[in-house]
Structures are given as C-alpha cells and as structure tokens.
C-alpha cells in the first residue's frame, strides 16, 4: 500500500509516518516505481506506535516496546515498561496536585486581597508568591 493509504488506515498523517521513519522508529520500505510501498507489517507497527503514543509513552519507550514486539520477547517485558511508565504517571499526578493546590491558594488569596489594581500589581504575579 502507498503511504497515503497507510496513513489513512493507521489514523495518522503522512508527515507523521515520514517523521517516524526519519527518527528510526519505523523502517522505510523499499520503493517500487519511485514510491514507497508498505506491507501489513508496517500497518501493525504504526498502529502499535500510535497506541503507545496515545498512552503517553515517550519516543524512546515506544521504540523499546516496538523492538520487544518485533523480537517476540515475553509479555513480562512489556509489563515492565508499563509499570515504569505508570510510576512516571503517578509522579506527574502528584506534581500536578501540588501545583493545583498552589494555584488554588493564589486564586483564593487574590479574591481576599485584590484591590482592583492593574494586572502587573496582582499578588499572583509577584515573584515568589505561592512558592515554598
């Protein structure tokens, strides 16, 4: 199949496929008549890459997962990738909760101390405000 057909089947853009090829995530296919002709293996790989990216795996993590699938490594390897990723997600969530509490406190403080002054004088925008 041609690159446009592959892109449509995988739900990505042609430029995404070319980008993934340029960074070595996907292997560029042989050309026939000057055009790239992709097989069903390319669609499977691209679908896996898209799924990994939807789960917010990094490009490097996605590359490792794709390689483990292509080498037919045990499912436990994939589980290890997912467990590590889950740890990162949980850390980000904790950081976001802290950030949420800080911004909420600033907004609340602004509501009680706002004098109607100009934005540059807003307590929220003062250096060090809300940081521990």
GROMACS .gro file of N, CA, C and O in nm, residues 29-104:
model
  304
   29UNK      N    1   1.017   0.151   0.374
   29UNK     CA    2   1.006   0.034   0.286
   29UNK      C    3   1.084   0.052   0.157
   29UNK      O    4   1.129   0.163   0.125
   30UNK      N    5   1.096  -0.055   0.085
   30UNK     CA    6   1.156  -0.049  -0.048
   30UNK      C    7   1.063   0.032  -0.138
   30UNK      O    8   0.943   0.041  -0.114
   31UNK      N    9   1.121   0.088  -0.240
   31UNK     CA   10   1.041   0.167  -0.335
   31UNK      C   11   1.016   0.086  -0.461
   31UNK      O   12   1.101   0.010  -0.505
   32UNK      N   13   0.898   0.106  -0.513
   32UNK     CA   14   0.862   0.046  -0.642
   32UNK      C   15   0.813   0.159  -0.731
   32UNK      O   16   0.718   0.229  -0.696
   33UNK      N   17   0.880   0.179  -0.840
   33UNK     CA   18   0.843   0.288  -0.930
   33UNK      C   19   0.857   0.424  -0.863
   33UNK      O   20   0.781   0.515  -0.892
   34UNK      N   21   0.954   0.436  -0.772
   34UNK     CA   22   0.978   0.563  -0.705
   34UNK      C   23   0.887   0.590  -0.587
   34UNK      O   24   0.898   0.695  -0.525
   35UNK      N   25   0.796   0.499  -0.558
   35UNK     CA   26   0.704   0.520  -0.446
   35UNK      C   27   0.726   0.416  -0.337
   35UNK      O   28   0.762   0.301  -0.365
   36UNK      N   29   0.702   0.458  -0.215
   36UNK     CA   30   0.712   0.367  -0.101
   36UNK      C   31   0.590   0.275  -0.102
   36UNK      O   32   0.477   0.321  -0.110
   37UNK      N   33   0.617   0.148  -0.092
   37UNK     CA   34   0.508   0.050  -0.087
   37UNK      C   35   0.520  -0.024   0.046
   37UNK      O   36   0.619  -0.091   0.073
   38UNK      N   37   0.417  -0.009   0.127
   38UNK     CA   38   0.415  -0.066   0.262
   38UNK      C   39   0.334  -0.194   0.266
   38UNK      O   40   0.233  -0.207   0.198
   39UNK      N   41   0.376  -0.285   0.352
   39UNK     CA   42   0.303  -0.409   0.374
   39UNK      C   43   0.221  -0.401   0.502
   39UNK      O   44   0.222  -0.301   0.573
   40UNK      N   45   0.152  -0.510   0.531
   40UNK     CA   46   0.067  -0.514   0.650
   40UNK      C   47   0.148  -0.504   0.780
   40UNK      O   48   0.098  -0.456   0.881
   41UNK      N   49   0.276  -0.545   0.774
   41UNK     CA   50   0.361  -0.533   0.892
   41UNK      C   51   0.383  -0.386   0.929
   41UNK      O   52   0.391  -0.352   1.047
   42UNK      N   53   0.388  -0.299   0.831
   42UNK     CA   54   0.404  -0.156   0.857
   42UNK      C   55   0.280  -0.100   0.927
   42UNK      O   56   0.291  -0.019   1.019
   43UNK      N   57   0.164  -0.146   0.885
   43UNK     CA   58   0.040  -0.103   0.949
   43UNK      C   59   0.034  -0.149   1.094
   43UNK      O   60  -0.002  -0.073   1.184
   44UNK      N   61   0.074  -0.273   1.119
   44UNK     CA   62   0.077  -0.324   1.256
   44UNK      C   63   0.174  -0.243   1.342
   44UNK      O   64   0.142  -0.204   1.455
   45UNK      N   65   0.293  -0.218   1.289
   45UNK     CA   66   0.393  -0.141   1.364
   45UNK      C   67   0.344   0.001   1.390
   45UNK      O   68   0.354   0.052   1.502
   46UNK      N   69   0.288   0.063   1.289
   46UNK     CA   70   0.239   0.200   1.304
   46UNK      C   71   0.122   0.207   1.402
   46UNK      O   72   0.113   0.301   1.482
   47UNK      N   73   0.036   0.109   1.398
   47UNK     CA   74  -0.076   0.105   1.493
   47UNK      C   75  -0.025   0.090   1.636
   47UNK      O   76  -0.077   0.154   1.729
   48UNK      N   77   0.078   0.009   1.655
   48UNK     CA   78   0.137  -0.007   1.787
   48UNK      C   79   0.202   0.124   1.833
   48UNK      O   80   0.185   0.166   1.948
   49UNK      N   81   0.274   0.188   1.744
   49UNK     CA   82   0.337   0.316   1.777
   49UNK      C   83   0.231   0.418   1.816
   49UNK      O   84   0.244   0.488   1.918
   50UNK      N   85   0.126   0.425   1.739
   50UNK     CA   86   0.018   0.520   1.770
   50UNK      C   87  -0.043   0.490   1.907
   50UNK      O   88  -0.067   0.580   1.986
   51UNK      N   89  -0.066   0.363   1.935
   51UNK     CA   90  -0.123   0.324   2.064
   51UNK      C   91  -0.029   0.363   2.179
   51UNK      O   92  -0.073   0.418   2.281
   52UNK      N   93   0.099   0.337   2.163
   52UNK     CA   94   0.197   0.374   2.266
   52UNK      C   95   0.197   0.525   2.288
   52UNK      O   96   0.204   0.571   2.403
   53UNK      N   97   0.192   0.601   2.181
   53UNK     CA   98   0.192   0.746   2.194
   53UNK      C   99   0.063   0.795   2.260
   53UNK      O  100   0.066   0.889   2.339
   54UNK      N  101  -0.050   0.730   2.232
   54UNK     CA  102  -0.175   0.766   2.298
   54UNK      C  103  -0.167   0.740   2.448
   54UNK      O  104  -0.231   0.810   2.527
   55UNK      N  105  -0.088   0.642   2.487
   55UNK     CA  106  -0.067   0.612   2.628
   55UNK      C  107   0.044   0.699   2.689
   55UNK      O  108   0.081   0.680   2.804
   56UNK      N  109   0.097   0.791   2.610
   56UNK     CA  110   0.198   0.887   2.651
   56UNK      C  111   0.334   0.824   2.679
   56UNK      O  112   0.414   0.877   2.757
   57UNK      N  113   0.363   0.710   2.617
   57UNK     CA  114   0.499   0.658   2.622
   57UNK      C  115   0.586   0.752   2.539
   57UNK      O  116   0.542   0.805   2.437
   58UNK      N  117   0.708   0.774   2.581
   58UNK     CA  118   0.800   0.858   2.505
   58UNK      C  119   0.838   0.788   2.375
   58UNK      O  120   0.812   0.667   2.358
   59UNK      N  121   0.902   0.861   2.287
   59UNK     CA  122   0.950   0.801   2.162
   59UNK      C  123   1.048   0.688   2.193
   59UNK      O  124   1.039   0.579   2.134
   60UNK      N  125   1.140   0.711   2.286
   60UNK     CA  126   1.237   0.606   2.320
   60UNK      C  127   1.169   0.484   2.381
   60UNK      O  128   1.205   0.370   2.349
   61UNK      N  129   1.072   0.507   2.470
   61UNK     CA  130   0.999   0.394   2.528
   61UNK      C  131   0.921   0.319   2.419
   61UNK      O  132   0.918   0.195   2.418
   62UNK      N  133   0.861   0.395   2.329
   62UNK     CA  134   0.787   0.334   2.218
   62UNK      C  135   0.880   0.251   2.131
   62UNK      O  136   0.845   0.140   2.091
   63UNK      N  137   0.999   0.302   2.107
   63UNK     CA  138   1.098   0.228   2.027
   63UNK      C  139   1.132   0.096   2.096
   63UNK      O  140   1.139  -0.008   2.031
   64UNK      N  141   1.151   0.100   2.228
   64UNK     CA  142   1.184  -0.022   2.303
   64UNK      C  143   1.069  -0.122   2.299
   64UNK      O  144   1.091  -0.243   2.284
   65UNK      N  145   0.947  -0.073   2.315
   65UNK     CA  146   0.830  -0.162   2.311
   65UNK      C  147   0.815  -0.224   2.173
   65UNK      O  148   0.793  -0.345   2.160
   66UNK      N  149   0.828  -0.143   2.070
   66UNK     CA  150   0.818  -0.193   1.933
   66UNK      C  151   0.925  -0.299   1.907
   66UNK      O  152   0.895  -0.405   1.850
   67UNK      N  153   1.046  -0.275   1.953
   67UNK     CA  154   1.154  -0.373   1.935
   67UNK      C  155   1.123  -0.502   2.009
   67UNK      O  156   1.148  -0.611   1.957
   68UNK      N  157   1.065  -0.490   2.129
   68UNK     CA  158   1.033  -0.612   2.205
   68UNK      C  159   0.925  -0.693   2.135
   68UNK      O  160   0.929  -0.816   2.136
   69UNK      N  161   0.831  -0.625   2.072
   69UNK     CA  162   0.726  -0.694   1.997
   69UNK      C  163   0.787  -0.761   1.873
   69UNK      O  164   0.758  -0.877   1.844
   70UNK      N  165   0.870  -0.687   1.801
   70UNK     CA  166   0.931  -0.742   1.680
   70UNK      C  167   1.023  -0.859   1.710
   70UNK      O  168   1.036  -0.951   1.629
   71UNK      N  169   1.088  -0.858   1.826
   71UNK     CA  170   1.175  -0.969   1.866
   71UNK      C  171   1.098  -1.079   1.939
   71UNK      O  172   1.157  -1.179   1.981
   72UNK      N  173   0.967  -1.058   1.955
   72UNK     CA  174   0.878  -1.155   2.019
   72UNK      C  175   0.924  -1.189   2.161
   72UNK      O  176   0.924  -1.304   2.202
   73UNK      N  177   0.963  -1.084   2.236
   73UNK     CA  178   1.004  -1.103   2.374
   73UNK      C  179   0.882  -1.133   2.460
   73UNK      O  180   0.769  -1.108   2.419
   74UNK      N  181   0.903  -1.184   2.580
   74UNK     CA  182   0.789  -1.219   2.666
   74UNK      C  183   0.705  -1.097   2.703
   74UNK      O  184   0.755  -0.985   2.713
   75UNK      N  185   0.578  -1.122   2.726
   75UNK     CA  186   0.484  -1.018   2.767
   75UNK      C  187   0.531  -0.949   2.895
   75UNK      O  188   0.504  -0.832   2.918
   76UNK      N  189   0.603  -1.022   2.978
   76UNK     CA  190   0.653  -0.963   3.103
   76UNK      C  191   0.743  -0.842   3.076
   76UNK      O  192   0.749  -0.750   3.158
   77UNK      N  193   0.812  -0.841   2.962
   77UNK     CA  194   0.894  -0.725   2.927
   77UNK      C  195   0.806  -0.602   2.905
   77UNK      O  196   0.838  -0.493   2.950
   78UNK      N  197   0.696  -0.622   2.835
   78UNK     CA  198   0.601  -0.513   2.812
   78UNK      C  199   0.543  -0.466   2.944
   78UNK      O  200   0.528  -0.345   2.968
   79UNK      N  201   0.512  -0.559   3.033
   79UNK     CA  202   0.459  -0.523   3.164
   79UNK      C  203   0.559  -0.437   3.240
   79UNK      O  204   0.522  -0.340   3.307
   80UNK      N  205   0.687  -0.471   3.229
   80UNK     CA  206   0.791  -0.392   3.295
   80UNK      C  207   0.793  -0.249   3.243
   80UNK      O  208   0.803  -0.153   3.320
   81UNK      N  209   0.783  -0.234   3.110
   81UNK     CA  210   0.775  -0.100   3.051
   81UNK      C  211   0.655  -0.024   3.107
   81UNK      O  212   0.665   0.092   3.145
   82UNK      N  213   0.541  -0.091   3.112
   82UNK     CA  214   0.417  -0.029   3.159
   82UNK      C  215   0.425   0.008   3.307
   82UNK      O  216   0.377   0.115   3.347
   83UNK      N  217   0.486  -0.078   3.387
   83UNK     CA  218   0.499  -0.048   3.530
   83UNK      C  219   0.586   0.076   3.552
   83UNK      O  220   0.553   0.162   3.635
   84UNK      N  221   0.695   0.084   3.479
   84UNK     CA  222   0.783   0.201   3.490
   84UNK      C  223   0.708   0.326   3.446
   84UNK      O  224   0.716   0.431   3.511
   85UNK      N  225   0.633   0.316   3.339
   85UNK     CA  226   0.557   0.429   3.287
   85UNK      C  227   0.449   0.471   3.388
   85UNK      O  228   0.428   0.591   3.410
   86UNK      N  229   0.385   0.374   3.448
   86UNK     CA  230   0.283   0.403   3.549
   86UNK      C  231   0.343   0.480   3.666
   86UNK      O  232   0.282   0.576   3.717
   87UNK      N  233   0.463   0.445   3.706
   87UNK     CA  234   0.531   0.519   3.811
   87UNK      C  235   0.553   0.665   3.773
   87UNK      O  236   0.531   0.756   3.854
   88UNK      N  237   0.592   0.687   3.648
   88UNK     CA  238   0.611   0.824   3.599
   88UNK      C  239   0.480   0.901   3.597
   88UNK      O  240   0.476   1.019   3.632
   89UNK      N  241   0.374   0.834   3.555
   89UNK     CA  242   0.242   0.898   3.552
   89UNK      C  243   0.199   0.938   3.692
   89UNK      O  244   0.151   1.049   3.716
   90UNK      N  245   0.218   0.847   3.787
   90UNK     CA  246   0.179   0.877   3.925
   90UNK      C  247   0.260   0.993   3.982
   90UNK      O  248   0.207   1.076   4.056
   91UNK      N  249   0.388   1.001   3.947
   91UNK     CA  250   0.470   1.113   3.992
   91UNK      C  251   0.418   1.244   3.933
   91UNK      O  252   0.408   1.345   4.004
   92UNK      N  253   0.385   1.243   3.804
   92UNK     CA  254   0.330   1.363   3.740
   92UNK      C  255   0.199   1.406   3.804
   92UNK      O  256   0.175   1.525   3.825
   93UNK      N  257   0.114   1.309   3.836
   93UNK     CA  258  -0.014   1.339   3.900
   93UNK      C  259   0.010   1.406   4.035
   93UNK      O  260  -0.055   1.506   4.068
   94UNK      N  261   0.104   1.355   4.112
   94UNK     CA  262   0.135   1.414   4.243
   94UNK      C  263   0.185   1.558   4.225
   94UNK      O  264   0.145   1.648   4.300
   95UNK      N  265   0.273   1.578   4.127
   95UNK     CA  266   0.324   1.713   4.100
   95UNK      C  267   0.212   1.807   4.057
   95UNK      O  268   0.207   1.923   4.100
   96UNK      N  269   0.120   1.756   3.975
   96UNK     CA  270   0.008   1.838   3.931
   96UNK      C  271  -0.086   1.871   4.047
   96UNK      O  272  -0.141   1.982   4.053
   97UNK      N  273  -0.105   1.778   4.139
   97UNK     CA  274  -0.189   1.806   4.256
   97UNK      C  275  -0.128   1.916   4.342
   97UNK      O  276  -0.199   2.004   4.392
   98UNK      N  277   0.003   1.913   4.357
   98UNK     CA  278   0.071   2.018   4.432
   98UNK      C  279   0.055   2.152   4.361
   98UNK      O  280   0.026   2.255   4.424
   99UNK      N  281   0.073   2.152   4.231
   99UNK     CA  282   0.057   2.274   4.152
   99UNK      C  283  -0.086   2.326   4.161
   99UNK      O  284  -0.109   2.446   4.177
  100UNK      N  285  -0.183   2.235   4.154
  100UNK     CA  286  -0.323   2.274   4.166
  100UNK      C  287  -0.349   2.342   4.299
  100UNK      O  288  -0.415   2.447   4.306
  101UNK      N  289  -0.298   2.286   4.408
  101UNK     CA  290  -0.318   2.345   4.541
  101UNK      C  291  -0.255   2.483   4.550
  101UNK      O  292  -0.313   2.576   4.607
  102UNK      N  293  -0.137   2.498   4.491
  102UNK     CA  294  -0.069   2.628   4.493
  102UNK      C  295  -0.149   2.733   4.418
  102UNK      O  296  -0.173   2.843   4.469
  103UNK      N  297  -0.192   2.698   4.296
  103UNK     CA  298  -0.268   2.795   4.216
  103UNK      C  299  -0.403   2.824   4.281
  103UNK      O  300  -0.447   2.940   4.285
  104UNK      N  301  -0.468   2.725   4.337
  104UNK     CA  302  -0.595   2.746   4.406
  104UNK      C  303  -0.578   2.841   4.523
  104UNK      O  304  -0.661   2.931   4.547
   0.00000   0.00000   0.00000
